[in-house]
Short mmCIF file of C-alpha atoms and ligand atoms in Angstrom, two decimals:
data_model
loop_
_atom_site.label_atom_id
_atom_site.label_comp_id
_atom_site.label_asym_id
_atom_site.label_seq_id
_atom_site.Cartn_x
_atom_site.Cartn_y
_atom_site.Cartn_z
CA MET A 290 -2.04 17.17 -72.77
CA GLU A 291 0.17 16.48 -69.78
CA ASN A 292 3.20 15.83 -71.99
CA THR A 293 2.62 19.05 -73.88
CA GLN A 294 2.45 20.94 -70.62
CA GLN A 295 5.70 19.42 -69.40
CA LEU A 296 7.37 20.25 -72.69
CA ASN A 297 6.08 23.81 -72.53
CA GLN A 298 7.26 24.25 -68.99
CA SER A 299 10.76 23.02 -69.77
CA ASP A 300 10.81 25.24 -72.89
CA GLN A 301 9.89 28.15 -70.72
CA ALA A 302 12.52 27.28 -68.13
CA GLN A 303 15.20 27.98 -70.73
CA LEU A 304 13.87 31.42 -71.60
CA SER A 305 15.30 34.42 -69.79
CA THR A 306 12.90 37.01 -68.36
CA PHE A 307 13.68 39.40 -71.21
CA GLU A 308 13.13 36.66 -73.79
CA MET A 309 9.73 36.04 -72.21
CA ALA A 310 8.89 39.74 -72.50
CA LEU A 311 9.97 39.56 -76.15
CA ARG A 312 7.43 36.80 -76.77
CA ASN A 313 4.60 39.17 -75.92
CA PHE A 314 6.27 41.88 -77.98
CA ASP A 315 6.54 39.61 -81.04
CA MET A 316 2.90 38.54 -80.76
CA ALA A 317 1.82 42.18 -80.62
CA ALA A 318 4.12 43.13 -83.52
CA ASP A 319 2.61 40.28 -85.59
CA LEU A 320 -0.90 41.42 -84.70
CA LEU A 321 -0.11 44.95 -85.91
CA GLY A 322 1.84 43.75 -88.95
CA LEU A 323 4.68 46.01 -87.75
CA ASP A 324 7.42 46.57 -90.34
CA SER A 325 10.78 44.99 -89.60
CA GLU A 326 12.69 48.29 -89.18
CA THR A 327 10.37 49.68 -86.49
CA ARG A 328 10.23 46.24 -84.89
CA SER A 329 14.01 46.04 -84.58
CA GLN A 330 14.17 49.57 -83.16
CA ILE A 331 11.67 48.91 -80.36
CA ARG A 332 12.72 45.34 -79.59
CA VAL A 333 15.94 46.27 -77.77
CA PRO A 334 16.58 48.84 -75.02
CA GLU A 335 17.85 52.26 -76.11
CA ARG A 336 20.44 52.57 -73.36
CA GLU A 337 21.94 50.38 -70.62
CA LEU A 338 24.20 51.65 -67.86
CA THR A 339 26.21 49.32 -65.62
CA ALA A 340 27.98 50.90 -62.66
CA ASN A 341 30.49 49.27 -60.30
CA PHE A 342 30.91 51.44 -57.26
CA ALA A 343 32.31 51.44 -53.72
CA VAL A 344 30.16 51.99 -50.62
CA LYS A 345 31.42 52.73 -47.13
CA MET A 346 30.02 50.10 -44.74
CA ARG A 347 29.37 50.24 -40.97
CA ASP A 348 32.82 48.80 -40.15
CA GLY A 349 34.47 51.68 -42.01
CA LYS A 350 35.57 49.44 -44.89
CA PHE A 351 34.51 49.85 -48.53
CA ARG A 352 32.57 47.20 -50.42
CA MET A 353 31.99 47.02 -54.18
CA PHE A 354 28.44 46.88 -55.58
CA THR A 355 27.03 46.62 -59.09
CA GLY A 356 23.95 48.54 -60.21
CA TYR A 357 22.09 49.03 -63.48
CA ARG A 358 19.77 51.54 -65.09
CA VAL A 359 18.14 50.57 -68.38
CA GLN A 360 16.16 52.95 -70.56
CA HIS A 361 14.12 50.77 -72.85
CA SER A 362 12.35 53.55 -74.71
CA THR A 363 12.07 57.32 -74.57
CA ALA A 364 9.97 57.58 -77.74
CA ARG A 365 6.82 58.77 -75.92
CA GLY A 366 8.50 60.73 -73.11
CA PRO A 367 11.12 60.37 -70.37
CA ALA A 368 11.91 56.82 -69.26
CA LYS A 369 9.93 55.81 -66.17
CA GLY A 370 10.33 52.89 -63.82
CA GLY A 371 11.34 51.65 -60.41
CA ILE A 372 14.62 50.73 -58.75
CA ARG A 373 14.98 47.26 -57.24
CA TYR A 374 17.41 46.25 -54.49
CA HIS A 375 17.78 42.45 -54.46
CA PRO A 376 20.55 39.80 -54.48
CA ASP A 377 19.11 38.31 -57.71
CA VAL A 378 19.06 41.53 -59.74
CA CYS A 379 20.69 41.02 -63.16
CA LEU A 380 20.83 43.00 -66.38
CA ASP A 381 18.45 40.65 -68.20
CA GLU A 382 15.74 41.11 -65.56
CA VAL A 383 16.21 44.90 -65.48
CA ARG A 384 15.90 44.93 -69.29
CA ALA A 385 12.65 42.96 -69.15
CA LEU A 386 11.18 45.16 -66.42
CA ALA A 387 12.20 48.30 -68.35
CA SER A 388 10.44 47.08 -71.50
CA TRP A 389 7.30 46.22 -69.49
CA MET A 390 7.25 49.83 -68.27
CA THR A 391 7.31 51.13 -71.86
CA TYR A 392 4.16 49.17 -72.69
CA LYS A 393 2.48 49.83 -69.34
CA CYS A 394 2.83 53.61 -69.76
CA ALA A 395 1.68 53.36 -73.36
CA VAL A 396 -1.42 51.26 -72.63
CA VAL A 397 -2.73 53.84 -70.13
CA ASP A 398 -1.51 56.60 -72.46
CA ILE A 399 0.64 58.56 -70.05
CA PRO A 400 3.50 60.47 -71.73
CA TYR A 401 6.40 58.33 -70.59
CA GLY A 402 8.73 55.72 -72.00
CA GLY A 403 10.03 52.81 -69.95
CA GLY A 404 13.04 52.30 -67.71
CA LYS A 405 14.13 50.29 -64.70
CA GLY A 406 17.05 50.10 -62.33
CA GLY A 407 18.49 47.65 -59.88
CA VAL A 408 21.37 47.10 -57.49
CA ILE A 409 22.70 43.65 -56.56
CA CYS A 410 22.55 43.74 -52.77
CA ASN A 411 20.76 42.22 -49.82
CA PRO A 412 18.97 45.07 -48.04
CA LYS A 413 17.89 42.71 -45.23
CA GLU A 414 21.57 42.47 -44.19
CA MET A 415 22.27 46.20 -44.40
CA ASN A 416 21.56 48.87 -41.82
CA GLU A 417 19.98 52.28 -42.51
CA LEU A 418 23.32 54.09 -42.90
CA GLU A 419 24.66 51.50 -45.36
CA LEU A 420 21.45 51.71 -47.39
CA GLU A 421 21.71 55.50 -47.47
CA ASN A 422 25.37 55.35 -48.53
CA LEU A 423 24.57 52.79 -51.23
CA THR A 424 21.59 54.80 -52.50
CA ARG A 425 23.50 58.08 -52.67
CA ARG A 426 26.43 56.44 -54.56
CA TYR A 427 24.10 54.65 -56.95
CA ALA A 428 22.13 57.88 -57.49
CA THR A 429 25.38 59.67 -58.33
CA GLU A 430 26.38 56.91 -60.79
CA ILE A 431 23.05 57.09 -62.65
CA SER A 432 22.77 60.89 -62.40
CA TYR A 433 24.36 61.09 -65.87
CA ILE A 434 21.20 59.69 -67.42
CA ILE A 435 18.31 60.39 -65.01
CA GLY A 436 16.47 63.70 -64.61
CA PRO A 437 12.93 65.13 -64.59
CA THR A 438 12.80 65.21 -68.42
CA ARG A 439 15.09 62.23 -69.06
CA ASP A 440 14.37 59.31 -66.77
CA ILE A 441 12.35 59.30 -63.54
CA PRO A 442 12.93 56.44 -61.06
CA ALA A 443 10.42 55.21 -58.45
CA PRO A 444 10.35 52.52 -55.72
CA ASP A 445 10.27 48.80 -56.56
CA VAL A 446 11.15 45.67 -54.57
CA TYR A 447 12.95 46.62 -51.30
CA THR A 448 13.09 50.33 -52.09
CA ASN A 449 10.61 52.80 -50.62
CA PRO A 450 9.77 56.51 -50.19
CA GLN A 451 12.88 57.00 -48.00
CA THR A 452 15.08 55.62 -50.82
CA MET A 453 13.44 58.09 -53.20
CA ALA A 454 14.04 60.94 -50.74
CA TRP A 455 17.80 60.15 -50.67
CA ILE A 456 17.94 60.04 -54.49
CA MET A 457 16.01 63.30 -54.78
CA ASP A 458 18.31 64.97 -52.23
CA THR A 459 21.52 63.68 -53.84
CA TYR A 460 20.40 64.81 -57.30
CA SER A 461 19.17 68.20 -56.00
CA MET A 462 22.40 68.90 -54.08
CA ALA A 463 24.52 68.13 -57.16
CA LYS A 464 22.33 70.39 -59.31
CA GLY A 465 22.20 73.12 -56.69
CA GLU A 466 18.41 73.35 -56.96
CA TYR A 467 15.26 71.68 -55.61
CA CYS A 468 14.40 68.87 -58.07
CA PRO A 469 11.43 66.89 -56.68
CA ALA A 470 10.35 65.71 -60.17
CA VAL A 471 13.48 63.54 -60.59
CA VAL A 472 11.79 60.65 -58.73
CA THR A 473 8.23 59.67 -57.77
CA GLY A 474 6.94 57.70 -54.81
CA LYS A 475 8.47 60.29 -52.48
CA PRO A 476 7.28 61.02 -48.93
CA LEU A 477 4.39 63.54 -48.88
CA SER A 478 6.63 66.04 -47.05
CA ILE A 479 8.87 66.52 -50.12
CA GLY A 480 6.37 66.39 -52.97
CA GLY A 481 4.85 62.90 -52.89
CA SER A 482 1.28 62.57 -54.14
CA LYS A 483 -1.75 61.78 -52.07
CA GLY A 484 -3.23 58.44 -53.15
CA ARG A 485 0.11 57.03 -54.43
CA ASN A 486 0.34 54.31 -51.78
CA GLU A 487 -2.92 52.64 -52.77
CA ALA A 488 -2.86 53.57 -56.48
CA THR A 489 -1.82 50.17 -57.87
CA ALA A 490 -4.58 48.36 -55.98
CA ARG A 491 -7.16 51.07 -56.71
CA GLY A 492 -6.39 50.93 -60.44
CA CYS A 493 -6.63 47.14 -60.35
CA VAL A 494 -10.01 47.21 -58.61
CA GLU A 495 -11.32 49.83 -61.06
CA VAL A 496 -10.53 47.61 -64.06
CA ILE A 497 -12.02 44.57 -62.29
CA ALA A 498 -15.24 46.59 -61.88
CA GLU A 499 -15.21 47.42 -65.61
CA ALA A 500 -14.59 43.76 -66.49
CA ALA A 501 -17.48 42.70 -64.26
CA LYS A 502 -19.78 45.18 -66.01
CA HIS A 503 -18.68 43.81 -69.37
CA LEU A 504 -19.31 40.23 -68.25
CA GLN A 505 -22.63 41.24 -66.62
CA MET A 506 -21.33 39.91 -63.35
CA ASP A 507 -22.44 41.36 -60.03
CA LEU A 508 -19.45 42.28 -57.87
CA LYS A 509 -21.63 42.34 -54.75
CA GLY A 510 -20.94 39.03 -53.05
CA ALA A 511 -18.46 37.94 -55.76
CA ARG A 512 -15.84 35.61 -54.26
CA VAL A 513 -12.26 36.92 -54.39
CA ALA A 514 -8.98 35.02 -53.81
CA ILE A 515 -5.70 36.94 -53.56
CA GLN A 516 -2.14 35.61 -53.68
CA GLY A 517 0.22 38.02 -51.87
CA PHE A 518 -0.84 40.36 -49.09
CA GLY A 519 1.47 43.34 -49.45
CA ASN A 520 0.87 46.75 -51.02
CA ALA A 521 -0.95 45.46 -54.12
CA GLY A 522 -2.74 42.46 -52.57
CA ALA A 523 -3.86 43.75 -49.17
CA ILE A 524 -5.11 47.10 -50.48
CA SER A 525 -6.93 45.35 -53.37
CA ALA A 526 -8.66 43.16 -50.77
CA ARG A 527 -9.71 46.19 -48.73
CA LEU A 528 -10.91 48.24 -51.72
CA ILE A 529 -12.86 45.50 -53.51
CA HIS A 530 -14.59 44.74 -50.19
CA ASP A 531 -15.26 48.38 -49.23
CA LEU A 532 -16.14 49.84 -52.64
CA TYR A 533 -17.98 46.93 -54.25
CA ASP A 534 -19.08 44.69 -51.41
CA ALA A 535 -17.24 41.71 -52.87
CA LYS A 536 -16.49 38.74 -50.60
CA VAL A 537 -12.81 38.08 -49.91
CA ILE A 538 -12.63 34.31 -49.29
CA ALA A 539 -8.88 33.60 -49.35
CA VAL A 540 -5.57 35.42 -49.05
CA SER A 541 -1.96 34.28 -48.78
CA ASP A 542 1.57 35.44 -48.12
CA THR A 543 4.97 33.75 -47.83
CA ARG A 544 4.01 32.17 -44.50
CA GLY A 545 0.66 30.66 -45.43
CA ALA A 546 -2.81 30.86 -46.98
CA VAL A 547 -6.16 31.25 -45.20
CA PHE A 548 -9.70 30.53 -46.39
CA ASN A 549 -13.32 31.00 -45.35
CA GLU A 550 -16.06 30.22 -47.89
CA ALA A 551 -18.36 32.77 -46.20
CA GLY A 552 -15.79 35.53 -46.60
CA PHE A 553 -13.96 37.64 -44.00
CA ASP A 554 -13.24 41.28 -43.31
CA PRO A 555 -9.95 42.25 -45.03
CA HIS A 556 -9.44 45.04 -42.46
CA ARG A 557 -9.10 42.32 -39.84
CA ALA A 558 -6.62 40.45 -42.04
CA ILE A 559 -4.54 43.63 -42.45
CA GLU A 560 -4.53 44.24 -38.67
CA HIS A 561 -3.62 40.59 -38.06
CA LYS A 562 -0.73 40.79 -40.53
CA GLU A 563 0.50 44.05 -38.97
CA ARG A 564 0.43 42.44 -35.54
CA THR A 565 1.84 38.98 -36.36
CA GLY A 566 3.75 39.52 -39.60
CA SER A 567 1.52 37.16 -41.61
CA VAL A 568 -2.08 36.36 -42.58
CA ALA A 569 -1.49 32.81 -41.27
CA GLY A 570 -3.62 32.04 -38.22
CA LEU A 571 -6.27 34.70 -38.96
CA PRO A 572 -9.13 33.88 -36.55
CA GLY A 573 -12.28 32.65 -38.30
CA THR A 574 -10.38 31.12 -41.23
CA GLU A 575 -8.85 27.73 -41.98
CA ALA A 576 -5.34 27.16 -43.28
CA ILE A 577 -5.10 25.83 -46.84
CA PRO A 578 -2.02 24.71 -48.81
CA ALA A 579 -0.44 27.87 -50.26
CA GLU A 580 -0.50 26.67 -53.88
CA THR A 581 -4.28 26.00 -53.84
CA ILE A 582 -5.09 29.71 -53.62
CA LEU A 583 -4.68 30.00 -57.41
CA THR A 584 -7.12 27.21 -58.14
CA LEU A 585 -9.93 27.95 -55.68
CA ASP A 586 -13.50 28.11 -56.92
CA CYS A 587 -14.12 31.88 -57.07
CA GLU A 588 -15.24 34.69 -59.35
CA ILE A 589 -12.07 36.81 -59.12
CA LEU A 590 -8.47 35.71 -58.72
CA ILE A 591 -5.83 38.38 -58.04
CA PRO A 592 -2.22 37.17 -58.27
CA ALA A 593 -0.42 39.94 -56.34
CA ALA A 594 2.90 38.39 -55.35
CA LEU A 595 5.34 36.90 -57.82
CA GLU A 596 5.98 36.32 -61.50
CA ASN A 597 5.54 32.95 -63.30
CA VAL A 598 3.05 31.43 -60.81
CA ILE A 599 0.33 30.58 -63.34
CA THR A 600 1.97 27.83 -65.35
CA PRO A 601 0.01 25.82 -67.97
CA CYS A 602 -0.62 23.19 -65.31
CA VAL A 603 -2.00 25.72 -62.79
CA ALA A 604 -3.98 27.46 -65.57
CA ASN A 605 -5.72 24.16 -66.25
CA SER A 606 -7.05 24.18 -62.70
CA VAL A 607 -7.92 27.88 -62.42
CA ASN A 608 -11.56 28.17 -61.37
CA ALA A 609 -12.04 31.93 -61.59
CA ARG A 610 -14.09 33.97 -64.07
CA ILE A 611 -11.66 36.94 -63.95
CA VAL A 612 -7.90 36.87 -63.36
CA ALA A 613 -6.62 40.37 -62.53
CA GLU A 614 -2.82 40.51 -62.67
CA ALA A 615 -1.83 42.93 -59.92
CA ALA A 616 1.64 41.32 -59.98
CA ASN A 617 4.02 41.77 -62.90
CA GLY A 618 4.26 38.69 -65.13
CA PRO A 619 2.32 36.18 -62.98
CA THR A 620 1.21 34.16 -66.04
CA VAL A 621 3.81 32.36 -68.17
CA PRO A 622 3.17 32.84 -71.91
CA GLU A 623 2.19 29.19 -72.46
CA ALA A 624 -0.50 29.38 -69.78
CA ASP A 625 -2.27 32.21 -71.59
CA SER A 626 -3.80 30.01 -74.25
CA VAL A 627 -5.00 27.58 -71.58
CA LEU A 628 -6.82 30.40 -69.77
CA ASP A 629 -8.22 31.65 -73.10
CA GLN A 630 -9.57 28.21 -74.02
CA LYS A 631 -11.28 27.99 -70.63
CA GLY A 632 -12.94 31.36 -71.20
CA VAL A 633 -11.20 33.03 -68.25
CA PHE A 634 -11.22 36.82 -68.65
CA VAL A 635 -7.62 37.95 -68.02
CA LEU A 636 -6.83 41.55 -67.10
CA PRO A 637 -3.16 41.61 -68.14
CA ASP A 638 -0.48 43.07 -65.86
CA ILE A 639 0.40 46.02 -68.09
CA LEU A 640 -3.21 47.18 -67.72
CA ALA A 641 -4.25 45.81 -64.32
CA ASN A 642 -1.33 47.20 -62.30
CA ALA A 643 -0.80 50.45 -64.23
CA GLY A 644 -2.52 52.49 -61.49
CA GLY A 645 0.79 52.90 -59.64
CA VAL A 646 2.68 54.48 -62.53
CA THR A 647 -0.38 56.57 -63.39
CA VAL A 648 -0.36 58.24 -59.98
CA SER A 649 3.44 58.54 -60.24
CA TYR A 650 2.75 60.57 -63.37
CA PHE A 651 0.28 62.69 -61.39
CA GLU A 652 2.99 63.22 -58.75
CA TRP A 653 5.43 64.43 -61.43
CA VAL A 654 2.78 66.75 -62.91
CA GLN A 655 2.13 68.21 -59.43
CA ASN A 656 5.90 68.64 -58.81
CA ASN A 657 6.38 70.38 -62.15
CA SER A 658 3.45 72.74 -61.61
CA GLY A 659 3.99 73.24 -57.87
CA PHE A 660 0.24 72.79 -57.38
CA TYR A 661 -0.95 69.84 -55.27
CA TRP A 662 -4.23 67.94 -55.64
CA SER A 663 -6.64 66.52 -53.09
CA GLU A 664 -6.88 62.73 -52.69
CA GLU A 665 -10.39 62.84 -54.23
CA GLU A 666 -8.99 64.53 -57.33
CA VAL A 667 -6.14 62.01 -57.64
CA ASN A 668 -8.58 59.08 -57.32
CA ALA A 669 -11.08 60.53 -59.79
CA ARG A 670 -8.37 61.16 -62.40
CA LEU A 671 -6.95 57.66 -61.81
CA LYS A 672 -10.36 56.09 -62.39
CA ASP A 673 -10.76 58.07 -65.59
CA VAL A 674 -7.38 56.85 -66.94
CA MET A 675 -8.04 53.21 -65.98
CA VAL A 676 -11.57 53.09 -67.41
CA THR A 677 -10.48 54.74 -70.68
CA ALA A 678 -7.60 52.26 -71.03
CA PHE A 679 -9.87 49.30 -70.27
CA GLU A 680 -12.39 50.40 -72.89
CA LYS A 681 -9.71 50.85 -75.55
CA VAL A 682 -8.21 47.41 -74.85
CA LEU A 683 -11.64 45.75 -74.81
CA LEU A 684 -12.56 47.37 -78.12
CA THR A 685 -9.27 46.19 -79.67
CA SER A 686 -9.79 42.69 -78.31
CA LYS A 687 -13.24 42.55 -79.93
CA LYS A 688 -12.07 44.10 -83.20
CA TYR A 689 -9.19 41.65 -83.71
CA LYS A 690 -10.84 38.76 -81.85
CA VAL A 691 -7.82 38.35 -79.57
CA SER A 692 -7.31 38.05 -75.82
CA MET A 693 -7.16 41.12 -73.58
CA ARG A 694 -3.41 40.55 -73.18
CA ARG A 695 -2.72 40.59 -76.90
CA ALA A 696 -5.02 43.57 -77.29
CA ALA A 697 -3.25 45.49 -74.49
CA TRP A 698 0.18 44.82 -76.01
CA GLY A 699 -1.19 45.73 -79.45
CA VAL A 700 -2.59 49.07 -78.20
CA ALA A 701 0.66 49.83 -76.37
CA LEU A 702 2.97 48.86 -79.20
CA SER A 703 1.01 50.81 -81.80
CA ARG A 704 1.37 53.96 -79.65
CA VAL A 705 5.14 53.46 -79.23
CA ALA A 706 5.58 52.75 -82.95
CA GLU A 707 3.52 55.80 -83.91
CA ALA A 708 5.66 58.06 -81.69
CA LEU A 709 8.87 56.58 -83.06
CA LYS A 710 7.76 57.09 -86.65
CA ALA A 711 6.59 60.65 -85.99
CA ARG A 712 9.95 61.56 -84.45
CA GLY A 713 12.11 59.93 -87.15
CA ILE A 714 15.82 59.38 -86.67
CA TYR A 715 18.26 62.08 -85.56
CA PRO A 716 20.82 62.92 -86.85
P1 LIG B 161 4.97 43.71 -51.36
O1 LIG B 161 6.36 43.35 -51.01
O2 LIG B 161 4.30 44.84 -50.67
O3 LIG B 161 4.01 42.42 -51.14
C1 LIG B 161 4.29 41.17 -51.71
C2 LIG B 161 3.46 40.14 -50.98
O4 LIG B 161 3.58 38.90 -51.64
C3 LIG B 161 3.88 39.92 -49.53
O5 LIG B 161 2.73 39.80 -48.74
C4 LIG B 161 4.61 38.59 -49.58
O6 LIG B 161 4.51 37.88 -48.36
C5 LIG B 161 3.81 37.90 -50.66
N1 LIG B 161 4.49 36.78 -51.27
C6 LIG B 161 5.77 36.68 -51.69
N2 LIG B 161 5.99 35.44 -52.15
C7 LIG B 161 4.83 34.75 -52.02
C8 LIG B 161 4.42 33.44 -52.32
N3 LIG B 161 5.29 32.57 -52.83
N4 LIG B 161 3.15 33.09 -52.06
C9 LIG B 161 2.28 33.96 -51.53
N5 LIG B 161 2.61 35.22 -51.22
C10 LIG B 161 3.88 35.60 -51.47
O7 LIG B 161 4.97 43.90 -52.94
P2 LIG B 161 3.88 44.66 -53.83
O8 LIG B 161 4.33 46.05 -54.04
O9 LIG B 161 2.52 44.37 -53.33
O10 LIG B 161 4.13 43.91 -55.22
C11 LIG B 161 3.50 42.68 -55.52
C12 LIG B 161 3.49 42.50 -57.02
O11 LIG B 161 2.82 43.62 -57.61
C13 LIG B 161 4.89 42.47 -57.67
O12 LIG B 161 4.83 41.62 -58.79
C14 LIG B 161 5.08 43.90 -58.13
O13 LIG B 161 6.00 44.00 -59.21
C15 LIG B 161 3.65 44.21 -58.57
N6 LIG B 161 3.40 45.65 -58.68
C16 LIG B 161 3.40 46.44 -57.57
C17 LIG B 161 3.19 47.80 -57.72
C18 LIG B 161 3.14 48.72 -56.53
O14 LIG B 161 2.91 49.93 -56.72
N7 LIG B 161 3.28 48.22 -55.32
C19 LIG B 161 2.99 48.36 -59.00
C20 LIG B 161 2.99 47.52 -60.11
C21 LIG B 161 3.20 46.16 -59.93
#
């Protein structure tokens, strides 16, 4: 077993992120018996833009940057997906993230395709003015292909509502009209949606509640461990505690992991992190080695930090009944079968973290209609979308006797394929 795991891990090390996404695609295409023509059409991105552009820096000099925008699919609607600012951004990763968005939007049945963007930069070394200059240049470079009915960006790693505001303003000024629907995740003052900030976590907690019902598991007192304590992780901790009375027993971030078997109040952990910059040292908890958070004895494990953390070796030691993937791609493909064999119920990323893009869709609907909803309405509609998607994936998983991940990809891919076939090929 150990040798197989090592072999699998080294196999996986040679795969690029996009090749890993294609593995899930191929499994879903096999499950559906998808014909080779449709398969080859969906497998690759529709459009990829690479832009090399100059940005004026604080010393008055210009520096060259490279950015990308990939539209994986527009079969079901405009491309939709975030923009990442990071030194490690590359075209392969943007491609993979764009394809994930296609399937994420399809699995929750919102009328979007998938896209993603990225700029190779280190925002930690740039000041506000440089970030604004970079964002406005990048927005101009991609303005040829984005737009409220073409491709709608949103925040991702190291981009935020302010970044979206600059893109919206740049696009609107060039068009000569107010265009809030060109991006989502905007500040509330210029058309952002109530409930957007906590939507990913709320959606994740709603599908965990559905999974618990299905497994006849009581969420009250259920032990929860969470890797990552940012937007997805910290808000998931707060909501699962407040809405369902679950017991958060461990959380972690880049600086450490903390544990208390009896559980602790996530509100206190959030305050502590706001004050000190980390969950490490939270009073009333003990420090544990960071990597052990994924293998703690608990009912619910929420990976909410990075991709590729659940390797076959880690999967072997997972001690949770439910794994809810708030992060994108936390489980490597080879670890999936290990979790399946152990009977762990996995809520796959394209379902578990689709709450964010769902409320982005609500934001776009509100921008297009000029009519804004209350937070209660946003949350009720989000719950409806998440529960419907969960039920459809569960039904498919039972029908084909496959894991929730395969079922989710199958549901998503069948919707994309159906749209593509209905539209045909022009000209
Ligand atoms: P974030 O930057 O707000 O938080 C990330 C957290 O992970 C931070 O607390 C950071 O300290 C922690 N972290 C980083 N490396 C870690 C490590 N090695 N061990 C433990 N903790 C570590 O980011 P986020 O928005 O919460 O995103 C987290 C994940 O959720 C990402 O995979 C992201 O793609 C995914 N996601 C987020 C959203 C959203 O709306 N925020 C939507 C869909 C998917």
